PDB file of C-alpha atoms in Angstrom:
ATOM      1  CA  ASP A   1      10.993   6.005  -9.616  1.00  0.00           C
ATOM      2  CA  ALA A   2      12.189   2.696  -8.272  1.00  0.00           C
ATOM      3  CA  LYS A   3       9.646   0.837  -6.263  1.00  0.00           C
ATOM      4  CA  THR A   4       9.818  -1.531  -3.199  1.00  0.00           C
ATOM      5  CA  THR A   5       7.829  -4.699  -2.528  1.00  0.00           C
ATOM      6  CA  GLN A   6       7.098  -5.857   0.998  1.00  0.00           C
ATOM      7  CA  PRO A   7       4.758  -8.556   2.433  1.00  0.00           C
ATOM      8  CA  ASN A   8       1.490  -7.113   3.760  1.00  0.00           C
ATOM      9  CA  SER A   9       1.959  -8.678   7.114  1.00  0.00           C
ATOM     10  CA  MET A  10       4.154 -10.802   9.259  1.00  0.00           C
ATOM     11  CA  GLU A  11       3.777 -12.385  12.657  1.00  0.00           C
ATOM     12  CA  SER A  12       6.558 -13.058  15.209  1.00  0.00           C
ATOM     13  CA  ASN A  13       6.799 -14.175  18.813  1.00  0.00           C
ATOM     14  CA  GLU A  14       7.932 -11.852  21.503  1.00  0.00           C
ATOM     15  CA  GLU A  15      11.579 -11.863  22.330  1.00  0.00           C
ATOM     16  CA  GLU A  16      12.532 -13.606  19.074  1.00  0.00           C
ATOM     17  CA  PRO A  17      14.355 -12.113  16.071  1.00  0.00           C
ATOM     18  CA  VAL A  18      12.334 -10.679  13.253  1.00  0.00           C
ATOM     19  CA  HIS A  19      13.507 -10.436   9.687  1.00  0.00           C
ATOM     20  CA  LEU A  20      11.438  -8.058   7.538  1.00  0.00           C
ATOM     21  CA  PRO A  21      12.187  -8.427   3.838  1.00  0.00           C
ATOM     22  CA  CYS A  22      12.089  -5.878   1.046  1.00  0.00           C
ATOM     23  CA  ASN A  23      12.499  -6.267  -2.728  1.00  0.00           C
ATOM     24  CA  HIS A  24      13.716  -3.360  -4.892  1.00  0.00           C
ATOM     25  CA  SER A  25      14.801  -4.971  -8.067  1.00  0.00           C
ATOM     26  CA  THR A  26      14.820  -1.676 -10.039  1.00  0.00           C
ATOM     27  CA  ILE A  27      17.114   0.198  -7.524  1.00  0.00           C
ATOM     28  CA  SER A  28      19.662   2.465  -9.031  1.00  0.00           C
ATOM     29  CA  GLY A  29      23.144   3.096  -7.926  1.00  0.00           C
ATOM     30  CA  THR A  30      22.213   6.385  -6.340  1.00  0.00           C
ATOM     31  CA  ASP A  31      19.301   5.185  -4.238  1.00  0.00           C
ATOM     32  CA  TYR A  32      19.562   4.897  -0.457  1.00  0.00           C
ATOM     33  CA  ILE A  33      17.458   2.329   1.276  1.00  0.00           C
ATOM     34  CA  HIS A  34      15.512   3.784   4.189  1.00  0.00           C
ATOM     35  CA  TRP A  35      13.312   2.123   6.805  1.00  0.00           C
ATOM     36  CA  TYR A  36      10.654   3.877   8.811  1.00  0.00           C
ATOM     37  CA  ARG A  37       8.035   2.445  11.039  1.00  0.00           C
ATOM     38  CA  GLN A  38       4.621   3.686  12.205  1.00  0.00           C
ATOM     39  CA  LEU A  39       3.314   2.629  15.587  1.00  0.00           C
ATOM     40  CA  PRO A  40      -0.540   2.709  16.014  1.00  0.00           C
ATOM     41  CA  SER A  41      -1.928   6.266  16.185  1.00  0.00           C
ATOM     42  CA  GLN A  42       1.521   7.904  15.773  1.00  0.00           C
ATOM     43  CA  GLY A  43       3.512   9.494  13.066  1.00  0.00           C
ATOM     44  CA  PRO A  44       6.201   7.545  11.133  1.00  0.00           C
ATOM     45  CA  GLU A  45       9.548   7.086  12.943  1.00  0.00           C
ATOM     46  CA  TYR A  46      13.011   6.684  11.313  1.00  0.00           C
ATOM     47  CA  VAL A  47      14.624   3.341  11.915  1.00  0.00           C
ATOM     48  CA  ILE A  48      17.637   2.944   9.772  1.00  0.00           C
ATOM     49  CA  HIS A  49      19.204   3.585   6.347  1.00  0.00           C
ATOM     50  CA  GLY A  50      22.040   2.356   4.155  1.00  0.00           C
ATOM     51  CA  LEU A  51      23.529   2.391   0.619  1.00  0.00           C
ATOM     52  CA  THR A  52      25.646  -0.663   0.116  1.00  0.00           C
ATOM     53  CA  SER A  53      27.074  -1.901   3.439  1.00  0.00           C
ATOM     54  CA  ASN A  54      25.168  -3.502   6.244  1.00  0.00           C
ATOM     55  CA  VAL A  55      24.237  -1.093   8.953  1.00  0.00           C
ATOM     56  CA  ASN A  56      23.561  -1.413  12.712  1.00  0.00           C
ATOM     57  CA  ASN A  57      22.099   0.986  15.195  1.00  0.00           C
ATOM     58  CA  ARG A  58      20.385   0.750  18.540  1.00  0.00           C
ATOM     59  CA  MET A  59      17.040   0.001  16.968  1.00  0.00           C
ATOM     60  CA  ALA A  60      17.850  -2.522  14.327  1.00  0.00           C
ATOM     61  CA  SER A  61      20.185  -3.895  11.700  1.00  0.00           C
ATOM     62  CA  LEU A  62      19.901  -3.526   7.915  1.00  0.00           C
ATOM     63  CA  ALA A  63      21.281  -6.257   5.702  1.00  0.00           C
ATOM     64  CA  ILE A  64      21.684  -5.276   1.994  1.00  0.00           C
ATOM     65  CA  ALA A  65      22.136  -7.871  -0.651  1.00  0.00           C
ATOM     66  CA  GLU A  66      25.361  -7.724  -2.660  1.00  0.00           C
ATOM     67  CA  ASP A  67      23.352  -6.797  -5.870  1.00  0.00           C
ATOM     68  CA  ARG A  68      21.259  -4.332  -3.776  1.00  0.00           C
ATOM     69  CA  LYS A  69      18.071  -5.718  -5.260  1.00  0.00           C
ATOM     70  CA  SER A  70      16.721  -6.673  -1.760  1.00  0.00           C
ATOM     71  CA  SER A  71      17.336  -5.821   1.856  1.00  0.00           C
ATOM     72  CA  THR A  72      16.238  -7.159   5.271  1.00  0.00           C
ATOM     73  CA  LEU A  73      15.468  -5.196   8.372  1.00  0.00           C
ATOM     74  CA  ILE A  74      16.359  -7.189  11.385  1.00  0.00           C
ATOM     75  CA  LEU A  75      14.982  -6.664  14.834  1.00  0.00           C
ATOM     76  CA  HIS A  76      17.122  -8.745  17.158  1.00  0.00           C
ATOM     77  CA  ARG A  77      14.694  -9.246  19.897  1.00  0.00           C
ATOM     78  CA  ALA A  78      11.195  -8.136  19.199  1.00  0.00           C
ATOM     79  CA  THR A  79       8.959  -6.755  21.991  1.00  0.00           C
ATOM     80  CA  LEU A  80       5.298  -5.959  21.944  1.00  0.00           C
ATOM     81  CA  ARG A  81       6.270  -2.279  21.416  1.00  0.00           C
ATOM     82  CA  ASP A  82       7.713  -3.151  18.056  1.00  0.00           C
ATOM     83  CA  ALA A  83       4.260  -3.964  16.729  1.00  0.00           C
ATOM     84  CA  ALA A  84       3.930  -1.426  13.871  1.00  0.00           C
ATOM     85  CA  VAL A  85       3.858  -0.967  10.080  1.00  0.00           C
ATOM     86  CA  TYR A  86       7.363  -1.054   8.661  1.00  0.00           C
ATOM     87  CA  TYR A  87       8.104   0.888   5.517  1.00  0.00           C
ATOM     88  CA  CYS A  88      10.934   0.196   3.171  1.00  0.00           C
ATOM     89  CA  ILE A  89      11.633   3.254   1.039  1.00  0.00           C
ATOM     90  CA  LEU A  90      14.166   4.277  -1.602  1.00  0.00           C
ATOM     91  CA  ARG A  91      15.677   7.786  -1.692  1.00  0.00           C
ATOM     92  CA  LYS A  92      17.822   9.230  -4.315  1.00  0.00           C
ATOM     93  CA  VAL A  93      21.190  10.375  -3.090  1.00  0.00           C
ATOM     94  CA  ASP A  94      20.712  13.921  -4.430  1.00  0.00           C
ATOM     95  CA  SER A  95      17.261  14.322  -2.888  1.00  0.00           C
ATOM     96  CA  ASN A  96      16.512  15.038   0.762  1.00  0.00           C
ATOM     97  CA  TYR A  97      12.739  14.781   0.366  1.00  0.00           C
ATOM     98  CA  GLN A  98      11.666  12.279  -2.275  1.00  0.00           C
ATOM     99  CA  LEU A  99      10.541   9.369  -0.102  1.00  0.00           C
ATOM    100  CA  ILE A 100       8.230   7.181  -2.035  1.00  0.00           C
ATOM    101  CA  TRP A 101       6.010   5.413   0.520  1.00  0.00           C
ATOM    102  CA  GLY A 102       4.554   2.035  -0.175  1.00  0.00           C
ATOM    103  CA  ALA A 103       1.960   0.068   1.817  1.00  0.00           C
ATOM    104  CA  GLY A 104       4.534  -1.343   4.225  1.00  0.00           C
ATOM    105  CA  THR A 105       4.559  -4.570   6.302  1.00  0.00           C
ATOM    106  CA  LYS A 106       2.254  -4.777   9.327  1.00  0.00           C
ATOM    107  CA  LEU A 107       4.341  -6.563  12.044  1.00  0.00           C
ATOM    108  CA  ILE A 108       2.267  -8.446  14.634  1.00  0.00           C
ATOM    109  CA  ILE A 109       4.016  -9.528  17.841  1.00  0.00           C
ATOM    110  CA  LYS A 110       2.508 -12.444  19.772  1.00  0.00           C
ATOM    111  CA  PRO A 111       3.137 -12.575  23.508  1.00  0.00           C
TER     112      PRO A 111
ATOM    113  CA  ASP B   1      13.729  18.286  22.544  1.00  0.00           C
ATOM    114  CA  ALA B   2       9.929  18.381  22.120  1.00  0.00           C
ATOM    115  CA  GLY B   3       9.971  17.075  18.620  1.00  0.00           C
ATOM    116  CA  VAL B   4       7.677  18.315  15.904  1.00  0.00           C
ATOM    117  CA  ILE B   5       4.555  19.857  17.351  1.00  0.00           C
ATOM    118  CA  GLN B   6       1.157  19.834  15.575  1.00  0.00           C
ATOM    119  CA  SER B   7      -2.166  21.383  16.497  1.00  0.00           C
ATOM    120  CA  PRO B   8      -4.959  20.603  16.914  1.00  0.00           C
ATOM    121  CA  ARG B   9      -4.613  16.837  17.343  1.00  0.00           C
ATOM    122  CA  HIS B  10      -8.263  16.323  16.287  1.00  0.00           C
ATOM    123  CA  GLU B  11     -10.478  18.561  14.178  1.00  0.00           C
ATOM    124  CA  VAL B  12     -14.086  17.954  13.291  1.00  0.00           C
ATOM    125  CA  THR B  13     -15.735  20.417  11.028  1.00  0.00           C
ATOM    126  CA  GLU B  14     -18.520  20.678   8.562  1.00  0.00           C
ATOM    127  CA  MET B  15     -18.334  20.725   4.835  1.00  0.00           C
ATOM    128  CA  GLY B  16     -17.527  24.195   3.505  1.00  0.00           C
ATOM    129  CA  GLN B  17     -15.757  25.456   6.575  1.00  0.00           C
ATOM    130  CA  GLU B  18     -12.182  26.670   6.532  1.00  0.00           C
ATOM    131  CA  VAL B  19      -9.658  24.369   8.445  1.00  0.00           C
ATOM    132  CA  THR B  20      -6.211  25.519   9.524  1.00  0.00           C
ATOM    133  CA  LEU B  21      -3.633  22.971  10.655  1.00  0.00           C
ATOM    134  CA  ARG B  22      -0.468  24.127  12.410  1.00  0.00           C
ATOM    135  CA  CYS B  23       3.074  22.861  12.737  1.00  0.00           C
ATOM    136  CA  LYS B  24       6.146  23.805  14.758  1.00  0.00           C
ATOM    137  CA  PRO B  25       9.308  22.039  13.365  1.00  0.00           C
ATOM    138  CA  ILE B  26      12.240  20.990  15.361  1.00  0.00           C
ATOM    139  CA  SER B  27      14.470  23.870  16.099  1.00  0.00           C
ATOM    140  CA  GLY B  28      17.431  24.065  13.605  1.00  0.00           C
ATOM    141  CA  HIS B  29      15.739  22.014  10.940  1.00  0.00           C
ATOM    142  CA  ASN B  30      15.596  23.675   7.534  1.00  0.00           C
ATOM    143  CA  SER B  31      13.198  21.370   5.737  1.00  0.00           C
ATOM    144  CA  LEU B  32       9.506  20.941   6.492  1.00  0.00           C
ATOM    145  CA  PHE B  33       7.057  18.606   4.891  1.00  0.00           C
ATOM    146  CA  TRP B  34       3.263  18.204   4.953  1.00  0.00           C
ATOM    147  CA  TYR B  35       1.833  14.738   4.380  1.00  0.00           C
ATOM    148  CA  ARG B  36      -1.617  13.311   4.163  1.00  0.00           C
ATOM    149  CA  GLN B  37      -2.478   9.672   5.203  1.00  0.00           C
ATOM    150  CA  THR B  38      -5.638   7.793   4.312  1.00  0.00           C
ATOM    151  CA  MET B  39      -6.427   4.093   4.202  1.00  0.00           C
ATOM    152  CA  MET B  40      -6.996   4.166   0.461  1.00  0.00           C
ATOM    153  CA  ARG B  41      -3.982   6.180  -0.645  1.00  0.00           C
ATOM    154  CA  GLY B  42      -1.474   5.632   2.191  1.00  0.00           C
ATOM    155  CA  LEU B  43       1.031   8.395   2.935  1.00  0.00           C
ATOM    156  CA  GLU B  44       1.241  11.213   0.355  1.00  0.00           C
ATOM    157  CA  LEU B  45       3.611  14.146   0.315  1.00  0.00           C
ATOM    158  CA  LEU B  46       1.604  17.421  -0.121  1.00  0.00           C
ATOM    159  CA  ILE B  47       4.344  20.077  -0.055  1.00  0.00           C
ATOM    160  CA  TYR B  48       7.923  20.509   0.923  1.00  0.00           C
ATOM    161  CA  PHE B  49       9.601  23.717   2.158  1.00  0.00           C
ATOM    162  CA  ASN B  50      13.312  24.386   2.393  1.00  0.00           C
ATOM    163  CA  ASN B  51      14.505  27.409   4.301  1.00  0.00           C
ATOM    164  CA  ASN B  52      10.940  28.579   4.566  1.00  0.00           C
ATOM    165  CA  VAL B  53      10.515  28.533   0.691  1.00  0.00           C
ATOM    166  CA  PRO B  54       8.071  26.139  -0.968  1.00  0.00           C
ATOM    167  CA  ILE B  55      10.078  23.897  -3.182  1.00  0.00           C
ATOM    168  CA  ASP B  56       7.604  21.239  -4.370  1.00  0.00           C
ATOM    169  CA  ASP B  57       3.848  21.615  -4.092  1.00  0.00           C
ATOM    170  CA  SER B  58       2.944  19.134  -6.843  1.00  0.00           C
ATOM    171  CA  GLY B  59       1.279  16.939  -4.176  1.00  0.00           C
ATOM    172  CA  MET B  60      -1.266  19.573  -3.168  1.00  0.00           C
ATOM    173  CA  PRO B  61      -4.635  18.164  -4.349  1.00  0.00           C
ATOM    174  CA  GLU B  62      -6.191  21.357  -5.569  1.00  0.00           C
ATOM    175  CA  ASP B  63      -6.573  25.076  -5.113  1.00  0.00           C
ATOM    176  CA  ARG B  64      -8.580  24.559  -1.950  1.00  0.00           C
ATOM    177  CA  PHE B  65      -5.278  23.522  -0.213  1.00  0.00           C
ATOM    178  CA  SER B  66      -2.652  26.217   0.661  1.00  0.00           C
ATOM    179  CA  ALA B  67       0.376  26.116   2.830  1.00  0.00           C
ATOM    180  CA  LYS B  68       2.589  28.776   4.280  1.00  0.00           C
ATOM    181  CA  MET B  69       5.823  29.006   6.251  1.00  0.00           C
ATOM    182  CA  PRO B  70       6.232  32.602   7.452  1.00  0.00           C
ATOM    183  CA  ASN B  71       9.339  31.761   9.617  1.00  0.00           C
ATOM    184  CA  ALA B  72      11.554  28.865  10.482  1.00  0.00           C
ATOM    185  CA  SER B  73       9.481  27.853  13.463  1.00  0.00           C
ATOM    186  CA  PHE B  74       5.939  27.786  12.117  1.00  0.00           C
ATOM    187  CA  SER B  75       3.909  26.541   9.173  1.00  0.00           C
ATOM    188  CA  THR B  76       0.237  26.187   8.402  1.00  0.00           C
ATOM    189  CA  LEU B  77      -1.792  24.069   6.056  1.00  0.00           C
ATOM    190  CA  LYS B  78      -5.156  25.577   5.172  1.00  0.00           C
ATOM    191  CA  ILE B  79      -8.116  23.958   3.454  1.00  0.00           C
ATOM    192  CA  GLN B  80     -10.871  26.306   2.287  1.00  0.00           C
ATOM    193  CA  PRO B  81     -13.564  25.224   1.686  1.00  0.00           C
ATOM    194  CA  SER B  82     -13.249  21.738   3.259  1.00  0.00           C
ATOM    195  CA  GLU B  83     -14.944  18.668   1.836  1.00  0.00           C
ATOM    196  CA  PRO B  84     -15.692  15.245   3.241  1.00  0.00           C
ATOM    197  CA  ARG B  85     -13.042  13.649   1.015  1.00  0.00           C
ATOM    198  CA  ASP B  86     -10.384  15.752   2.828  1.00  0.00           C
ATOM    199  CA  SER B  87     -10.888  13.566   5.962  1.00  0.00           C
ATOM    200  CA  ALA B  88      -7.495  12.122   6.773  1.00  0.00           C
ATOM    201  CA  VAL B  89      -4.589  12.262   9.162  1.00  0.00           C
ATOM    202  CA  TYR B  90      -2.252  15.096   8.253  1.00  0.00           C
ATOM    203  CA  PHE B  91       1.352  14.904   9.369  1.00  0.00           C
ATOM    204  CA  CYS B  92       4.085  17.581   9.458  1.00  0.00           C
ATOM    205  CA  ALA B  93       7.689  16.436   9.437  1.00  0.00           C
ATOM    206  CA  SER B  94      10.986  18.296   9.648  1.00  0.00           C
ATOM    207  CA  SER B  95      14.445  17.475   8.758  1.00  0.00           C
ATOM    208  CA  SER B  96      18.102  18.866   8.788  1.00  0.00           C
ATOM    209  CA  ASP B  97      19.650  16.110   6.675  1.00  0.00           C
ATOM    210  CA  ARG B  98      18.325  12.880   5.219  1.00  0.00           C
ATOM    211  CA  VAL B  99      16.113  11.765   8.142  1.00  0.00           C
ATOM    212  CA  GLN B 100      12.647  13.119   8.542  1.00  0.00           C
ATOM    213  CA  PHE B 101      11.025  13.536  12.025  1.00  0.00           C
ATOM    214  CA  PHE B 102       7.308  13.375  12.074  1.00  0.00           C
ATOM    215  CA  GLY B 103       4.795  15.081  14.312  1.00  0.00           C
ATOM    216  CA  PRO B 104       1.907  13.160  15.976  1.00  0.00           C
ATOM    217  CA  GLY B 105      -0.500  14.199  13.175  1.00  0.00           C
ATOM    218  CA  THR B 106      -3.847  15.978  13.074  1.00  0.00           C
ATOM    219  CA  ARG B 107      -6.931  13.787  12.493  1.00  0.00           C
ATOM    220  CA  LEU B 108      -9.356  15.778  10.394  1.00  0.00           C
ATOM    221  CA  THR B 109     -12.957  14.714   9.969  1.00  0.00           C
ATOM    222  CA  VAL B 110     -15.113  16.704   7.622  1.00  0.00           C
ATOM    223  CA  LEU B 111     -18.849  16.013   7.884  1.00  0.00           C
TER     224      LEU B 111
END
């Protein structure tokens, strides 16, 4: 299964944009890129997903490199409530359950 | 919508005792997942049900673990007998398409 690589942690200032990187150099053409986040003492929460094109929703934006070997989750204006562990996950297009979870990136927001 | 409901939220038991964790998925979702999360191993998929039928239980650690889904609105994960190494947070998630919705988890401590 293709794997993802993320920095262990990142810091950002409140009300500034945050760019969370993810490398997935062994991604296949049928793998979707999913992002989930886990706030302290809560279950994981879906953020966004995409295949080839950049995606936007109310929570974040997902920028996918043209070769699909990397992607970036963008929080346009981070708040203290965005402090969480962010997971970048690959899912095969024909599977609705095979999410391979890595260690994620712990995002620290400084007031 | 109440989201995925799990009970109990916390469970402390002694080694050798039987433990039963409960989950009520989101109404209308046809897929249900049980995960376990520890600091050492991260988030691991234990078992996946589709339309109340177990599809993949390859993540279940050993015969001490069993899961059932008698109907579309209820599932249980049972550990018998429990051991200290079973201490973890257990999450239930449900899905109707490609996005999984997680419950708040059950924190299990086996003394």
